[in-house]
Short mmCIF file of C-alpha atoms in Angstrom, two decimals:
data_model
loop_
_atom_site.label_atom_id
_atom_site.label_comp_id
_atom_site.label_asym_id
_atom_site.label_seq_id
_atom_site.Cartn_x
_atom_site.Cartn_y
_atom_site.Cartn_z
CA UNK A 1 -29.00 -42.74 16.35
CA UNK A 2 -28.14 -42.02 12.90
CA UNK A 3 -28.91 -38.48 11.36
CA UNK A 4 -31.23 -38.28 8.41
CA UNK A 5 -30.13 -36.82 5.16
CA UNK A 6 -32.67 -34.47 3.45
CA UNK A 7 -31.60 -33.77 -0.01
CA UNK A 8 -32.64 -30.66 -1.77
CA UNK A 9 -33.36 -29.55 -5.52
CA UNK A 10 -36.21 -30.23 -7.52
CA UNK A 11 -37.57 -32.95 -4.48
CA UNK A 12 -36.15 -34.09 -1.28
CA UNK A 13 -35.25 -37.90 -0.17
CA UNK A 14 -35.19 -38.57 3.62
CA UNK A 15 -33.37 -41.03 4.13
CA UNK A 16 -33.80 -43.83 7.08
CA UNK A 17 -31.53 -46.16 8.96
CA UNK A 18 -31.79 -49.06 6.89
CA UNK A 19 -30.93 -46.94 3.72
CA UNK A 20 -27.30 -46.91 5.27
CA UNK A 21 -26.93 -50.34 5.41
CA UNK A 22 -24.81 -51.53 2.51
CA UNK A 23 -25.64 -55.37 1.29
CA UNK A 24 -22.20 -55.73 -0.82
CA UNK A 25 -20.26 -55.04 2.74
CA UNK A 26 -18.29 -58.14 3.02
CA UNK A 27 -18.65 -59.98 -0.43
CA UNK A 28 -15.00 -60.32 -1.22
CA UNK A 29 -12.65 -62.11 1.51
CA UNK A 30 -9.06 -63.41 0.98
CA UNK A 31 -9.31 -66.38 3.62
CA UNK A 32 -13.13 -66.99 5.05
CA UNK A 33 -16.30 -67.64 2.47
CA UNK A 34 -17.72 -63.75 0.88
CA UNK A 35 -21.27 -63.01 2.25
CA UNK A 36 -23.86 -62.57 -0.12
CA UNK A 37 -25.71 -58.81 -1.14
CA UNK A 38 -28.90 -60.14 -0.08
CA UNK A 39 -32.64 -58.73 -0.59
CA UNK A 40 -34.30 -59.69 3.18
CA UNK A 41 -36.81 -57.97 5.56
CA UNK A 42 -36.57 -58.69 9.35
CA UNK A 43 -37.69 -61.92 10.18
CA UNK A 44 -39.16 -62.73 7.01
CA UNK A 45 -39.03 -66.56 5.10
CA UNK A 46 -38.33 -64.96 2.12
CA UNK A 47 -34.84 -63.63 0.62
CA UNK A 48 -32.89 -63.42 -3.01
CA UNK A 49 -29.85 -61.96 -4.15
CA UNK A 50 -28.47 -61.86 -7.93
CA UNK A 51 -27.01 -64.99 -8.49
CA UNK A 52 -23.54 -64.85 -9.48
CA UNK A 53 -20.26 -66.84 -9.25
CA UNK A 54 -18.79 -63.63 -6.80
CA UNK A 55 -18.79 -60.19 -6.22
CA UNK A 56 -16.51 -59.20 -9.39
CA UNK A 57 -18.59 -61.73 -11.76
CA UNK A 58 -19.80 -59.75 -15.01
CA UNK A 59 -22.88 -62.37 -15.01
CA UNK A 60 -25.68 -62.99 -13.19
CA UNK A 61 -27.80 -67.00 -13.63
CA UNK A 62 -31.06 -65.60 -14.30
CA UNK A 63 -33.34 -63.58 -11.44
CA UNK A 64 -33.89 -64.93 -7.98
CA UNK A 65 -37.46 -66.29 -6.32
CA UNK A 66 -36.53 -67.74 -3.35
CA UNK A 67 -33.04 -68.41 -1.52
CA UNK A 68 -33.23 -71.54 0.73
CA UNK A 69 -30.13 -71.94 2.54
CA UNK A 70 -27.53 -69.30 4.75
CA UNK A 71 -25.33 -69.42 1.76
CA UNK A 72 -25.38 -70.19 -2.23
CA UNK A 73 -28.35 -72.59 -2.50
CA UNK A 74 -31.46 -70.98 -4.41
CA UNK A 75 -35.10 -72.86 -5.49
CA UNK A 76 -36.25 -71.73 -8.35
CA UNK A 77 -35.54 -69.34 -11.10
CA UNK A 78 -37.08 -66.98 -13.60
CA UNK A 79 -35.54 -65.90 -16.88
CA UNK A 80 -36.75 -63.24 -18.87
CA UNK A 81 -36.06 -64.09 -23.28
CA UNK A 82 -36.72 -61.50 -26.38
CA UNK A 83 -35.62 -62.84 -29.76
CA UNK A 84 -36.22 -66.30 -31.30
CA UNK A 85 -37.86 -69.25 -29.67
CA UNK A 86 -34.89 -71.61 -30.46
CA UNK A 87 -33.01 -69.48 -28.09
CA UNK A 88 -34.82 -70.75 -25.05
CA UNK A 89 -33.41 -72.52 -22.33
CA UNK A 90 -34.25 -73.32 -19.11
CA UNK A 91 -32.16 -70.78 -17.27
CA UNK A 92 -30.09 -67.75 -18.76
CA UNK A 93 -27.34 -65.48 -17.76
CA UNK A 94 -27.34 -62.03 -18.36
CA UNK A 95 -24.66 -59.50 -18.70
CA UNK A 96 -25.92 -56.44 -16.56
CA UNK A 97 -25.28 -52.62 -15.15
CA UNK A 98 -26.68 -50.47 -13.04
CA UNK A 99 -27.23 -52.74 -9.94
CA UNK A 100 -28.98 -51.10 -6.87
CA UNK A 101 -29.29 -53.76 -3.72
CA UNK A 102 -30.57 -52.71 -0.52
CA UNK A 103 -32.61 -55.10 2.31
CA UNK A 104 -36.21 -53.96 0.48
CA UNK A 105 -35.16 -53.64 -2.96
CA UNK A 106 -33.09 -54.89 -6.46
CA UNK A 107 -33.29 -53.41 -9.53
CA UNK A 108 -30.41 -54.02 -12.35
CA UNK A 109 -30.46 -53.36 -16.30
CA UNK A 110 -30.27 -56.63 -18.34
CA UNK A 111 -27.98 -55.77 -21.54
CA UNK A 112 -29.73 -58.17 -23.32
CA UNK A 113 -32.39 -58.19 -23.37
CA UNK A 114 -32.11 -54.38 -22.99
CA UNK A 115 -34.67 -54.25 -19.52
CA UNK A 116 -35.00 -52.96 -16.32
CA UNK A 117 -35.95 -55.38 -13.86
CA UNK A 118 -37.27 -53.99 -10.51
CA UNK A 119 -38.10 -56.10 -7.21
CA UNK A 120 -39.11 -56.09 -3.87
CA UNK A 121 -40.19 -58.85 -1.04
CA UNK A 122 -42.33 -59.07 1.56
CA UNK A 123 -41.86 -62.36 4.52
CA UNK A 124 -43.44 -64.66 2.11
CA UNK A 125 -43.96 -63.29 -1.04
CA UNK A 126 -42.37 -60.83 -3.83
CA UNK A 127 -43.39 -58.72 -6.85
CA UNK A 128 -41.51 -57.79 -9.79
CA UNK A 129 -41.53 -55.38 -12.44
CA UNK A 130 -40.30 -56.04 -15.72
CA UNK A 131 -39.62 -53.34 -18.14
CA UNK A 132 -38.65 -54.50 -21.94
CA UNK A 133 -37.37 -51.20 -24.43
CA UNK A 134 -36.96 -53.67 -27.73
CA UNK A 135 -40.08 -54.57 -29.89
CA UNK A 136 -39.41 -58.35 -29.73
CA UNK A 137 -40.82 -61.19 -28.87
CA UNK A 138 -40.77 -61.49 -25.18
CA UNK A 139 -40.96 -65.12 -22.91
CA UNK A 140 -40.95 -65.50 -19.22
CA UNK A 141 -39.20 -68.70 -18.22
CA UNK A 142 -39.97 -69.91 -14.72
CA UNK A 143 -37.25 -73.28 -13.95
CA UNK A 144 -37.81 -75.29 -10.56
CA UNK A 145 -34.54 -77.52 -11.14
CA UNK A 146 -35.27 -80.46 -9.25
CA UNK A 147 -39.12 -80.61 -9.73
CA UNK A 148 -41.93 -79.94 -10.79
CA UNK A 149 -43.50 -76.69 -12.86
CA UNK A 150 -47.25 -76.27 -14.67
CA UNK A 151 -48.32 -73.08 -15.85
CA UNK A 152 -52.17 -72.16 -16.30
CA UNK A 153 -52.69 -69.21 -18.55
CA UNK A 154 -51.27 -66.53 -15.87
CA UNK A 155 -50.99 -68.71 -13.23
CA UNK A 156 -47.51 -70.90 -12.69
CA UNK A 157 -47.29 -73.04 -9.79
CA UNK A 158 -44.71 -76.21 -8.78
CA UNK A 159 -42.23 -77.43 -6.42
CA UNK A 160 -38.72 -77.74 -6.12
CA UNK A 161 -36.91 -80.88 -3.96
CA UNK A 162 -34.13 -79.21 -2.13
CA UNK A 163 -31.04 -81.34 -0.60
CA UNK A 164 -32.55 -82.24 2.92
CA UNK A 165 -35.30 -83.87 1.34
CA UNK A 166 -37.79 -80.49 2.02
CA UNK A 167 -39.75 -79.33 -0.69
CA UNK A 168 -40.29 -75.22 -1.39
CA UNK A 169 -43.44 -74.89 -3.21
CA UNK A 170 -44.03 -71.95 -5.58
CA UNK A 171 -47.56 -69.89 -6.76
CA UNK A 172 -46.70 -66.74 -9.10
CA UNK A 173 -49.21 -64.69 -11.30
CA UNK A 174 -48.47 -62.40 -14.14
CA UNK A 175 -50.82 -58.97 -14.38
CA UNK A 176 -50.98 -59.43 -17.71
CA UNK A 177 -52.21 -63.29 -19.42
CA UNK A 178 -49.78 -64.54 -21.23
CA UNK A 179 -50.13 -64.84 -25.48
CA UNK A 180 -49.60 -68.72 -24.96
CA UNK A 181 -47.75 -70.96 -22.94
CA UNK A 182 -45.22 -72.78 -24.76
CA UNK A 183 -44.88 -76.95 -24.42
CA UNK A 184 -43.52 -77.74 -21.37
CA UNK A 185 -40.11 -79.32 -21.39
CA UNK A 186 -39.90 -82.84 -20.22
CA UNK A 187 -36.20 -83.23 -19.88
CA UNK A 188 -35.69 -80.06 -17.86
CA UNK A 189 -38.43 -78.33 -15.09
CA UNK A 190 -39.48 -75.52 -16.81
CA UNK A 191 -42.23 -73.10 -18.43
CA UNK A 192 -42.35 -70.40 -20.93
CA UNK A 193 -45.22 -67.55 -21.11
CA UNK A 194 -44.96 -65.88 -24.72
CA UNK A 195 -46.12 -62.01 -24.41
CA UNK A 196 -46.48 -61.38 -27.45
CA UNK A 197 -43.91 -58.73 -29.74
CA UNK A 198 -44.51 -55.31 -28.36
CA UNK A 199 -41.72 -53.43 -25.87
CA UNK A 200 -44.21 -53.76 -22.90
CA UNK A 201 -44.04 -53.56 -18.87
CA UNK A 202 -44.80 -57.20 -17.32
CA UNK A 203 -45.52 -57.54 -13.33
CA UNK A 204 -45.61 -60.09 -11.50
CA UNK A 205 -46.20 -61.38 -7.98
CA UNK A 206 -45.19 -64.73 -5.95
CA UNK A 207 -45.82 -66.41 -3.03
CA UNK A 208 -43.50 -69.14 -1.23
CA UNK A 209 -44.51 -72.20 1.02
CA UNK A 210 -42.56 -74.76 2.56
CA UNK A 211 -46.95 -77.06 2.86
CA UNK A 212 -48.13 -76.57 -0.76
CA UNK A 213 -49.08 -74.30 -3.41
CA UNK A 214 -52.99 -74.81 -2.09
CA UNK A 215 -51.63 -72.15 0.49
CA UNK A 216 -51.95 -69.80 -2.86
CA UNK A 217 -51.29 -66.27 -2.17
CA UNK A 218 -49.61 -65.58 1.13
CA UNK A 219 -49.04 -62.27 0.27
CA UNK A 220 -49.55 -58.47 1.53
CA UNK A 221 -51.62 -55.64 0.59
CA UNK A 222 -48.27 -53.62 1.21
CA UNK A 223 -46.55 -55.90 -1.34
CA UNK A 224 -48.39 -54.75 -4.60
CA UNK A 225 -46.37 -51.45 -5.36
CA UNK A 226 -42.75 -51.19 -5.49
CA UNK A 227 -40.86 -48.75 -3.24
CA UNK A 228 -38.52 -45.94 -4.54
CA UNK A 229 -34.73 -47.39 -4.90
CA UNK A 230 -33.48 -44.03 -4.24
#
């Protein structure tokens, strides 16, 4: 069995055997296709990981909701946007540092916007926590590609059609109601929550279904707090 490491100092971290497992193991290969760092609980439905066009990529498309194949198909995406409106689009990539992956937890700093993003799944559903340091106007954009998105003042739900002709079904809540809810867009899937102009903590929780979004909220009571990343 693997020994556990006890820090000391001002508090001490035990550490268990899945905090050795390292996600990014594998992601660059010279002949065969790089795995992916990915975000997954045993025998769970639901995994992410930052996408990005490889390992060394600067740039990740957006934040993940729900990976639905072994290898570089995602459903789903959600962007957070501070500044002006007419810089909205329907997915955005970010520039970011200080990326911590392991199999029950991502965080990562966005450079801009300047936030810290924090996440963590459980088999069918996910929370994040989004922390914004700039007093601008902040939007959540939620894009389901090829589908179908409505928002409801906190409440977003849709579908996405994925290649095999299955459809992944989303229902996500934000903590905190949204300001408004921006026009949705009827050339491109997507919806944008405006909260308003204040540096300000947003959370928010999701559930995934491969029946409908009438399922609502598979989600746990040990999925509503994030765990430590350390």
């Amino acid at each position: 069995s693997l020994p556990v490491l006890t820090c000391c100092g001002n508090g001490q971290v035990e550490r268990t055997p899945v905090d050795y497992v390292n996600p990014y193991m594998g992601n660059i290969s010279h002949l065969l296709v790089p795995t992916y760092p990915t975000v997954h609980l045993p025998n769970s439905m639901l995994r992410v990981y930052p996408e990005r066009a490889d390992y060394t990529s600067d740039r990740i498309k957006g934040l993940p909701l729900i990976v639905t194949s072994h290898r570089g198909s995602s459903a789903f995406n959600l962007s957070p946007f501070q500044g002006d409106e007419s810089g909205i689009k329907s997915v955005i990539s970010y520039s970011y540092d200080n990326e911590v992956i392991k199999p029950y937890f991502y965080s990562v700093f966005l450079d801009n916007p300047q936030m810290e993003v924090k996440y963590a799944p459980s088999h069918q559903s996910g929370i994040y926590e989004l922390k914004t340091i700039e007093n601008k106007p902040t939007y959540l954009i939620l894009n389901s590609g090829n589908g179908e998105i409505q928002a409801n003042g906190n409440i977003v739900s849709g579908f996405q059609q994925l290649e095999n002709n299955t459809k992944v079904y989303l229902y996500l809540e934000t903590e905190k109601p949204p300001v408004s809810v921006l026009p949705g867009n009827e050339k491109e899937s997507y919806q944008t929550l405006y909260f308003g102009n204040q540096a300000q903590t947003l959370n928010l929780r999701y559930g995934i279904s491969f029946i409908s979004t009438a399922c609502r909220f598979p989600i746990n009571s040990n999925v509503n707090h994030l765990p430590s990343g350390d």
